XYZ file of C-alpha atoms in Angstrom:
586
model
C 61.170 -26.342 43.366
C 60.509 -24.304 40.274
C 58.244 -27.206 38.925
C 56.467 -27.267 42.064
C 55.631 -23.337 41.920
C 54.428 -23.812 38.384
C 52.144 -26.630 39.303
C 50.945 -24.430 42.263
C 50.121 -21.575 40.028
C 48.423 -23.847 37.592
C 46.054 -25.328 40.209
C 45.322 -21.835 41.556
C 44.475 -20.827 38.017
C 42.053 -23.730 37.710
C 40.661 -23.206 41.226
C 40.033 -19.444 40.351
C 38.258 -20.544 37.039
C 36.089 -22.904 38.944
C 35.041 -20.601 41.523
C 34.246 -17.833 38.982
C 32.158 -20.470 36.991
C 30.177 -21.502 40.205
C 29.821 -17.607 41.119
C 28.399 -16.811 37.722
C 25.887 -19.839 37.988
C 24.651 -18.824 41.233
C 24.660 -15.224 40.312
C 22.455 -15.958 37.191
C 20.022 -18.216 39.385
C 19.796 -15.543 42.237
C 18.585 -13.089 39.463
C 16.029 -15.162 38.529
C 12.631 -14.734 40.378
C 11.065 -17.724 42.310
C 8.761 -19.968 40.245
C 5.152 -20.488 41.430
C 4.567 -23.335 43.814
C 2.763 -25.253 41.298
C 4.994 -24.327 38.219
C 1.978 -22.463 37.009
C 0.023 -25.620 36.419
C 2.869 -27.062 34.096
C 4.989 -30.143 34.309
C 8.581 -29.538 33.155
C 11.865 -31.418 33.412
C 13.594 -31.529 36.701
C 15.545 -28.423 37.662
C 13.118 -26.115 35.867
C 10.645 -23.686 37.570
C 7.648 -21.770 36.080
C 6.175 -18.637 37.044
C 2.885 -17.073 35.523
C 3.856 -13.692 34.378
C 0.418 -12.392 33.442
C -3.123 -14.190 32.874
C -6.314 -13.384 31.001
C -4.777 -10.425 28.886
C -6.638 -11.510 25.620
C -6.209 -14.165 22.976
C -2.609 -14.102 22.960
C -0.790 -15.127 19.573
C 2.956 -14.738 18.645
C 4.921 -12.642 21.051
C 8.642 -11.214 21.678
C 10.681 -10.033 24.563
C 12.825 -7.048 24.619
C 16.477 -6.655 25.647
C 15.200 -5.182 28.916
C 12.684 -8.014 29.439
C 9.618 -6.037 28.344
C 7.143 -8.393 26.510
C 4.972 -7.829 23.599
C 1.985 -9.901 22.464
C -0.018 -9.626 19.471
C -3.613 -10.290 20.244
C -6.121 -12.243 17.709
C -8.622 -9.864 16.024
C -7.670 -6.902 18.297
C -8.335 -4.086 15.666
C -6.824 -0.933 17.090
C -4.911 -1.659 20.431
C -4.343 -5.298 19.506
C -0.694 -5.176 21.074
C -0.131 -5.936 24.675
C 2.996 -4.476 26.529
C 4.057 -6.292 29.702
C 6.676 -5.238 32.090
C 7.777 -6.651 35.359
C 8.911 -3.627 37.491
C 9.645 -4.946 40.750
C 11.523 -8.087 39.285
C 9.294 -10.719 41.011
C 8.379 -12.562 37.804
C 4.910 -11.162 37.591
C 3.747 -8.262 35.182
C 3.071 -5.021 37.075
C 2.378 -2.989 34.116
C 0.105 -4.248 31.300
C -0.809 -1.878 28.404
C -2.761 -2.284 25.278
C -1.797 -0.148 22.461
C -1.320 -0.048 18.580
C -3.046 2.199 15.830
C -3.287 0.111 12.484
C -5.569 -1.405 9.957
C -6.626 -5.044 10.859
C -8.663 -6.843 8.307
C -8.537 -10.399 9.926
C -8.778 -11.988 12.993
C -5.528 -14.088 13.108
C -3.273 -11.331 14.652
C -0.235 -13.741 14.044
C 3.084 -12.334 13.783
C 5.333 -10.560 16.394
C 9.173 -10.246 16.223
C 11.809 -7.864 17.121
C 14.351 -6.867 14.633
C 17.114 -4.371 14.374
C 15.547 -1.833 16.600
C 11.918 -2.271 15.271
C 8.929 -4.250 16.581
C 7.360 -6.054 13.687
C 3.922 -7.572 13.710
C 1.230 -8.924 11.265
C -2.612 -9.201 10.867
C -4.135 -11.452 8.566
C -3.447 -8.955 5.662
C -0.777 -6.616 6.673
C 2.885 -6.790 8.111
C 3.896 -3.611 10.079
C 6.555 -2.167 12.139
C 7.046 0.429 14.940
C 10.413 1.766 16.029
C 11.550 0.535 19.365
C 12.283 3.434 21.988
C 14.949 2.534 24.733
C 13.012 2.283 28.136
C 9.705 2.870 26.511
C 7.039 0.209 27.063
C 4.276 1.732 24.890
C 5.105 2.391 21.418
C 2.879 5.294 20.212
C 4.428 5.994 16.771
C 2.422 5.662 13.706
C 3.178 1.980 12.480
C 4.884 1.729 9.080
C 3.085 -0.609 6.669
C 5.801 -3.098 5.147
C 3.840 -5.535 3.351
C 0.187 -5.801 2.218
C -1.910 -8.686 1.123
C -5.026 -7.995 -0.788
C -6.473 -11.493 0.199
C -10.227 -10.370 0.048
C -9.679 -10.052 -3.833
C -7.900 -13.180 -4.288
C -9.938 -15.315 -7.000
C -8.502 -18.241 -5.492
C -10.277 -17.806 -2.049
C -9.607 -17.310 1.595
C -7.833 -19.837 3.779
C -4.549 -20.365 5.793
C -3.645 -16.529 5.705
C -1.846 -16.504 9.079
C 1.346 -14.356 8.557
C 4.101 -15.707 10.733
C 7.316 -13.812 10.323
C 11.019 -14.279 10.599
C 14.037 -12.742 9.635
C 17.779 -13.682 8.444
C 20.977 -11.950 9.039
C 21.069 -9.904 5.952
C 18.080 -7.594 6.316
C 15.360 -9.994 4.766
C 11.842 -10.893 6.279
C 10.288 -14.058 5.370
C 6.476 -14.369 5.054
C 4.182 -17.315 4.324
C 1.034 -17.238 2.050
C -0.763 -20.455 2.586
C -3.073 -22.495 0.412
C -6.659 -21.724 -0.396
C -7.770 -25.370 0.748
C -6.660 -28.678 1.634
C -5.668 -29.453 -1.760
C -5.790 -27.578 -4.955
C -9.467 -27.941 -6.373
C -11.625 -25.983 -8.588
C -14.524 -26.513 -6.310
C -12.850 -26.247 -2.928
C -13.357 -29.260 -0.418
C -16.044 -30.910 -2.247
C -16.032 -34.843 -1.818
C -15.239 -36.526 -5.088
C -13.781 -33.268 -6.622
C -10.471 -34.129 -8.283
C -7.411 -32.115 -7.794
C -6.306 -29.613 -10.373
C -3.129 -30.866 -12.216
C -0.953 -28.737 -12.659
C -1.968 -26.619 -9.705
C -2.729 -23.020 -10.749
C -2.770 -21.777 -7.299
C 1.163 -22.424 -6.700
C 2.310 -19.286 -8.289
C 0.644 -17.095 -5.591
C -0.140 -19.617 -2.880
C 1.373 -22.328 -0.931
C 4.962 -20.953 -0.308
C 7.413 -18.632 1.408
C 8.149 -15.368 0.129
C 11.248 -13.261 0.952
C 11.236 -9.392 1.196
C 13.220 -6.535 2.106
C 12.645 -5.894 5.817
C 13.192 -2.183 5.559
C 11.217 -1.192 2.646
C 7.642 0.180 2.960
C 4.302 -0.484 1.042
C 5.438 -3.829 -0.536
C 2.762 -6.006 -1.924
C 2.314 -9.666 -1.433
C 3.553 -11.570 -3.715
C 4.766 -9.241 -6.509
C 7.409 -7.357 -4.486
C 8.748 -10.433 -2.762
C 11.160 -13.490 -4.069
C 9.262 -16.735 -4.295
C 11.603 -18.409 -1.798
C 10.045 -21.983 -1.549
C 6.860 -23.536 -2.517
C 4.613 -26.858 -2.134
C 3.702 -25.774 1.581
C 0.134 -25.964 2.736
C 0.140 -23.818 5.736
C 2.610 -22.300 8.007
C 2.029 -20.757 11.572
C 5.395 -20.798 12.935
C 8.907 -20.469 11.311
C 12.245 -19.501 12.611
C 15.671 -18.463 11.144
C 18.509 -20.813 12.880
C 21.372 -18.708 13.311
C 23.740 -21.709 14.140
C 23.523 -22.852 10.487
C 21.991 -19.639 8.863
C 18.997 -21.515 7.401
C 14.981 -21.189 7.487
C 13.109 -23.802 9.339
C 9.439 -24.168 9.468
C 6.573 -26.356 11.150
C 3.771 -27.149 8.708
C 0.155 -27.774 9.257
C -0.906 -31.026 7.200
C -4.173 -31.196 5.453
C -7.556 -32.357 6.975
C -10.560 -34.551 6.302
C -8.937 -37.449 4.544
C -11.795 -39.642 5.616
C -14.731 -37.138 5.398
C -13.961 -36.344 1.634
C -12.390 -39.875 0.689
C -14.322 -42.371 2.842
C -13.295 -45.312 0.429
C -9.649 -44.858 0.746
C -9.255 -43.788 4.460
C -10.563 -44.736 7.699
C -11.646 -42.469 10.506
C -8.699 -43.440 12.541
C -6.394 -42.869 9.475
C -7.624 -39.676 9.053
C -6.936 -38.727 12.650
C -3.273 -39.325 12.728
C -2.485 -38.379 9.111
C -1.076 -36.505 7.425
C 1.982 -35.435 9.340
C 2.746 -31.926 10.727
C 6.084 -31.627 8.920
C 9.274 -30.023 10.468
C 11.030 -28.503 7.509
C 14.489 -27.184 6.662
C 14.043 -24.708 3.974
C 16.488 -23.827 1.345
C 15.826 -21.250 -1.399
C 13.952 -23.106 -4.463
C 12.662 -26.047 -2.320
C 9.279 -27.736 -3.035
C 7.656 -29.685 -0.488
C 5.079 -31.295 -2.591
C 1.762 -29.592 -1.707
C -0.932 -30.155 -3.090
C -0.028 -33.428 -4.625
C 1.806 -35.328 -1.621
C 1.297 -35.357 2.036
C 3.862 -36.862 4.355
C 2.887 -40.307 6.246
C 5.053 -40.501 9.177
C 4.488 -44.162 9.744
C 5.873 -45.227 6.393
C 8.287 -42.407 6.346
C 7.383 -41.135 2.792
C 5.493 -38.719 0.786
C 2.154 -40.413 -0.336
C 0.064 -39.119 -3.181
C -3.132 -37.323 -2.210
C -6.300 -39.319 -3.181
C -7.561 -36.423 -5.134
C -4.724 -37.036 -7.591
C -5.137 -40.607 -8.081
C -5.422 -41.569 -11.855
C -4.067 -38.094 -12.979
C -0.765 -39.399 -14.100
C 1.287 -38.580 -11.231
C 3.736 -41.293 -10.174
C 3.454 -42.213 -6.497
C 7.314 -42.800 -6.093
C 7.816 -39.218 -7.413
C 7.097 -37.990 -3.965
C 10.783 -38.604 -3.258
C 11.671 -36.088 -5.472
C 10.420 -33.357 -2.919
C 12.147 -32.248 0.325
C 11.499 -34.554 3.122
C 10.826 -33.451 6.547
C 13.385 -33.738 9.409
C 10.466 -35.004 11.690
C 7.034 -36.161 10.700
C 4.930 -35.429 13.873
C 1.322 -36.921 13.898
C -1.365 -35.332 12.359
C -3.581 -32.459 13.557
C -1.428 -31.347 16.552
C -1.209 -27.926 14.961
C 2.323 -26.642 15.230
C 2.083 -22.844 15.778
C 5.395 -21.738 16.661
C 9.227 -22.591 16.498
C 12.235 -21.210 18.410
C 15.772 -22.188 18.206
C 17.197 -21.712 21.639
C 20.431 -19.648 21.709
C 20.470 -18.741 25.448
C 23.043 -19.752 28.099
C 20.658 -20.193 31.110
C 19.272 -23.835 30.355
C 21.768 -27.022 30.216
C 23.771 -27.415 27.190
C 21.274 -30.230 26.225
C 19.132 -27.428 25.064
C 21.659 -25.044 23.241
C 20.715 -24.457 19.592
C 17.736 -27.107 19.754
C 14.149 -26.077 18.657
C 11.143 -25.615 20.867
C 7.928 -26.293 19.174
C 4.430 -25.101 20.357
C 1.536 -27.518 19.497
C -1.613 -25.578 19.507
C -3.843 -28.419 19.400
C -6.163 -30.337 16.951
C -9.616 -29.584 15.667
C -9.940 -32.302 13.349
C -9.299 -35.666 15.054
C -13.116 -36.655 15.538
C -14.054 -39.301 16.498
C -10.731 -39.847 18.514
C -9.361 -37.507 21.454
C -8.101 -34.119 20.234
C -4.048 -33.968 20.485
C -1.158 -31.886 20.612
C -1.452 -29.100 23.361
C 2.092 -29.317 24.834
C 5.520 -27.750 23.987
C 7.970 -30.264 22.397
C 11.875 -29.918 22.189
C 14.129 -31.317 19.310
C 17.813 -31.455 20.316
C 19.868 -30.392 17.161
C 23.356 -30.382 15.834
C 24.751 -29.613 12.339
C 21.406 -28.848 11.026
C 19.900 -32.141 11.983
C 17.894 -33.585 14.909
C 20.618 -35.237 17.153
C 18.033 -37.230 19.185
C 14.306 -38.270 19.703
C 11.903 -35.288 20.080
C 10.971 -34.643 23.778
C 8.138 -33.324 25.929
C 9.284 -30.204 27.462
C 6.216 -28.732 28.881
C 2.708 -30.168 29.447
C -0.237 -29.516 31.503
C -2.461 -27.260 29.293
C -5.116 -29.623 28.087
C -7.008 -30.422 31.406
C -9.179 -33.572 31.925
C -8.805 -36.241 29.326
C -9.731 -37.796 26.817
C -10.415 -34.132 25.249
C -13.444 -34.438 22.712
C -13.977 -30.876 22.094
C -11.125 -28.228 21.414
C -13.536 -25.677 23.301
C -13.001 -27.728 26.548
C -9.119 -27.185 26.500
C -8.431 -24.652 29.342
C -5.441 -23.559 27.410
C -3.798 -23.891 23.792
C -0.025 -23.129 23.622
C 0.585 -20.849 21.007
C 3.890 -18.810 21.002
C 7.574 -19.023 22.296
C 10.011 -16.450 22.809
C 13.446 -16.162 24.630
C 14.208 -13.207 27.239
C 17.528 -11.765 27.568
C 18.589 -13.974 30.287
C 17.735 -17.064 28.505
C 14.337 -17.636 30.075
C 11.753 -19.228 27.930
C 8.267 -17.606 27.556
C 5.186 -19.287 26.648
C 1.765 -17.974 25.425
C -1.767 -19.653 24.971
C -4.818 -18.323 23.056
C -7.750 -19.484 25.388
C -7.304 -17.290 28.397
C -4.461 -15.197 27.309
C -1.783 -16.451 29.896
C 2.106 -15.984 29.839
C 4.403 -18.309 31.487
C 8.291 -17.920 31.986
C 10.177 -21.118 32.045
C 13.584 -20.903 34.042
C 16.442 -23.316 34.951
C 17.347 -23.379 38.673
C 19.216 -26.798 38.737
C 22.810 -28.100 38.252
C 23.562 -27.846 34.494
C 26.469 -29.902 34.803
C 24.612 -32.796 35.908
C 21.566 -32.540 33.783
C 20.590 -35.973 32.128
C 18.075 -38.326 31.077
C 16.797 -39.064 34.516
C 15.589 -35.091 34.686
C 13.705 -35.832 31.558
C 11.778 -38.826 32.970
C 8.878 -36.849 34.286
C 7.899 -35.187 30.952
C 8.750 -38.126 28.696
C 6.208 -39.966 30.703
C 3.590 -37.745 29.282
C 3.984 -39.409 25.949
C 1.652 -42.039 27.203
C -1.272 -39.774 27.951
C -4.202 -39.476 25.199
C -3.307 -36.122 23.853
C 0.120 -37.392 22.760
C 0.076 -41.058 22.297
C -1.236 -42.714 19.096
C -5.099 -43.501 19.723
C -6.285 -47.141 19.573
C -8.599 -47.738 16.732
C -11.384 -49.164 18.925
C -10.849 -48.385 22.330
C -10.334 -44.647 21.728
C -13.147 -44.018 19.323
C -15.323 -41.520 21.447
C -18.354 -42.225 19.284
C -18.437 -45.936 19.162
C -21.875 -47.619 19.942
C -23.713 -44.287 20.927
C -24.592 -42.722 17.599
C -27.664 -42.803 15.201
C -29.246 -41.037 12.642
C -28.666 -37.179 12.291
C -26.237 -37.642 15.124
C -23.986 -40.031 13.261
C -24.144 -37.603 10.234
C -23.302 -34.711 12.516
C -20.291 -36.660 13.820
C -19.035 -37.552 10.254
C -19.318 -34.343 8.564
C -19.873 -31.419 11.194
C -18.000 -32.454 14.395
C -14.458 -32.196 13.028
C -14.900 -28.400 12.462
C -17.780 -27.413 14.805
C -16.734 -30.202 17.584
C -18.979 -32.425 19.215
C -20.579 -30.201 21.466
C -21.222 -27.671 18.842
C -19.107 -24.667 20.532
C -16.634 -24.596 17.279
C -12.922 -23.659 17.617
C -11.932 -19.938 18.423
C -11.265 -17.850 15.536
C -11.628 -20.773 12.999
C -15.083 -22.368 13.078
C -18.223 -20.595 14.501
C -20.251 -21.962 17.166
C -23.661 -23.588 16.541
C -24.800 -23.480 20.118
C -27.614 -20.681 20.812
C -27.153 -19.234 17.530
C -29.728 -17.682 15.225
C -28.113 -19.498 12.357
C -29.339 -22.749 13.923
C -32.683 -21.975 15.644
C -33.646 -19.221 13.039
C -34.603 -19.394 9.522
C -34.988 -22.864 8.442
C -34.686 -21.968 4.566
C -31.156 -20.234 5.516
C -29.910 -23.376 7.346
C -30.765 -25.673 4.734
C -29.107 -23.362 2.105
C -25.771 -23.509 4.067
C -25.833 -27.357 4.092
C -26.758 -27.274 0.437
C -24.557 -24.397 -0.698
C -21.899 -24.051 1.602
C -20.703 -20.487 2.999
C -17.844 -18.419 2.157
C -16.903 -15.096 3.414
C -17.489 -12.743 6.481
C -20.264 -13.827 8.781
C -20.831 -12.738 12.320
C -21.866 -15.257 14.933
C -22.782 -14.108 18.210
C -21.215 -11.001 17.921
C -17.929 -12.553 16.605
C -16.678 -12.250 13.218
C -15.619 -15.514 10.933
C -14.292 -15.580 7.625
C -13.589 -19.069 6.065
C -14.897 -21.684 4.053
C -17.462 -24.200 4.759
C -17.883 -26.575 1.762
C -21.203 -27.528 0.458
C -22.942 -30.815 1.338
C -25.529 -31.231 -1.404
C -24.275 -34.813 -1.967
C -26.397 -35.713 1.079
C -29.962 -36.811 0.436
C -32.842 -34.797 1.424
C -33.569 -37.433 4.292
C -29.844 -37.218 5.245
C -29.989 -33.348 5.542
C -33.297 -33.486 7.423
C -32.191 -35.959 9.998
C -28.690 -33.811 10.285
C -30.588 -30.512 10.708
C -33.021 -31.931 13.114
C -30.501 -33.280 15.430
C -28.447 -29.930 15.264
C -31.576 -27.718 16.012
C -32.650 -29.993 18.917
C -29.298 -30.192 20.291
C -27.858 -26.903 19.927
C -30.723 -24.802 19.033
C -32.752 -24.888 22.441
C -34.856 -27.775 21.050
C -36.187 -26.073 18.043
C -38.518 -27.949 16.021
C -37.054 -30.279 13.217
C -36.811 -30.152 9.649
C -38.263 -32.506 7.186
C -36.974 -34.036 3.964
C -39.880 -32.187 2.141
C -38.556 -28.854 3.217
C -35.014 -29.795 2.175
C -36.452 -30.941 -1.353
C -38.158 -27.666 -1.734
C -35.165 -25.724 -1.126
C -33.125 -27.886 -3.160
C -35.527 -27.250 -6.199
C -35.388 -23.494 -5.641
C -31.652 -23.855 -6.047
C -31.934 -25.710 -9.283
C -34.451 -23.278 -10.753
C -32.155 -20.339 -9.657
C -29.173 -21.895 -11.484
C -30.954 -23.051 -14.754
């Protein structure tokens, strides 16, 4: 009889635990708002629901969610008042209060970083990292921002490129900041076809790496006040500190224009899918091989950049640099990474990495790719399975020829206090909240089938070299030259890419002064310019290697196509401008 009562007590205890577990699951789900009937236009695994929190708030970059559920978003190029605070007052999942604030200097148009850390909101511009003290219950933070790190990039002798400022923090009071490369590879004359790479690269001391700083110290200067934590990394827009193994992880943008600047070594198809976008685990002192090597995800190895062929670097020495955990296809543009530490989602997602792919600009003549949220299951500091499609539906009609035709471009990831996943995008400024409402105990492969099927769509699968070529059989003369040298940046439709490459359509640069337009082709362009009221600051390499006839054909096409049928340009006009350049430089 004694044994009977002991067993009875045990089964009662087990039953009570089961009831408490089921109650907690139901309670958590009951606290979540309903998803939109169409899941906000997104495709997610079974059991998940999506609600649109806010729409059209401005070009939303990185974001963070406070302990009370308030959302903070950093806008691109918002000088004063470039921060948006969002609050859901009635708990229906929609932002009832949307407020713009922020009084700080913004010297660029990236507006990248946004993280909460130890009672402060940290955010970055192209040139600065600031912080503002969080105040309990207060959405608008009107205190004067404290300048933590400043970058005097406009006086950098190496030039201006890849200066987005993603930020993350470790558990010991350090902030980590990337300073990207001034170009695709390290060259004295940046982005010039046939220009060899500089060896050894003088830029590596101050560029192409990650620096560690004191997160609480004011008025630090990049790079002299920081510790050079890692090097050989071209460009980072997303990084996160993984608390499960206390290590820094990044997703890296690979180089551009393999074929355009090295047409003898690479086809346009190879240039579209290479080099890899790398998912890296970073320890102090690591070197990822830039500018000498890029990662080839098909061969599974680092490959010598063509600009360094014949300079005495052994191809096999690529194995001496750190290798990526995953090599994603080229030009997907990974712009954020988040290790999921919440309890709302099934265990499959615990401590795994979500990655936001912003979408490519350099895949012409093949369809643009990326534009989705991926998930990488993780265990013991390594991927524990194949990467998955987690959220899709951003790209619109396919195949996508021009980046400006994409209705949404995924940008940022953030986790709410209840474990919900928040997503932002840069075109409309839409914010989504992804919630799990299904049975966590029975979540499995069958629930992933709907999103895994998306891997066969043109914006994710590897393009066929012939079938998927969007330019086959239709381009002649100046249009062919444009497709080869201009479309990867300015796009086939001439509308450019937001914040990076200015448009050509209906601009004074195209239909205005001919001599200035010819000069841009012959001399390139660098520094601040304004196009249709929008500021840009980047580098367009010179194309003086084209003949006078080729430049005339190119610009005649551009002016006719994008300049309201403006009259053409002759080879004699190009020759005259080239001669003027020569006389000035002699």
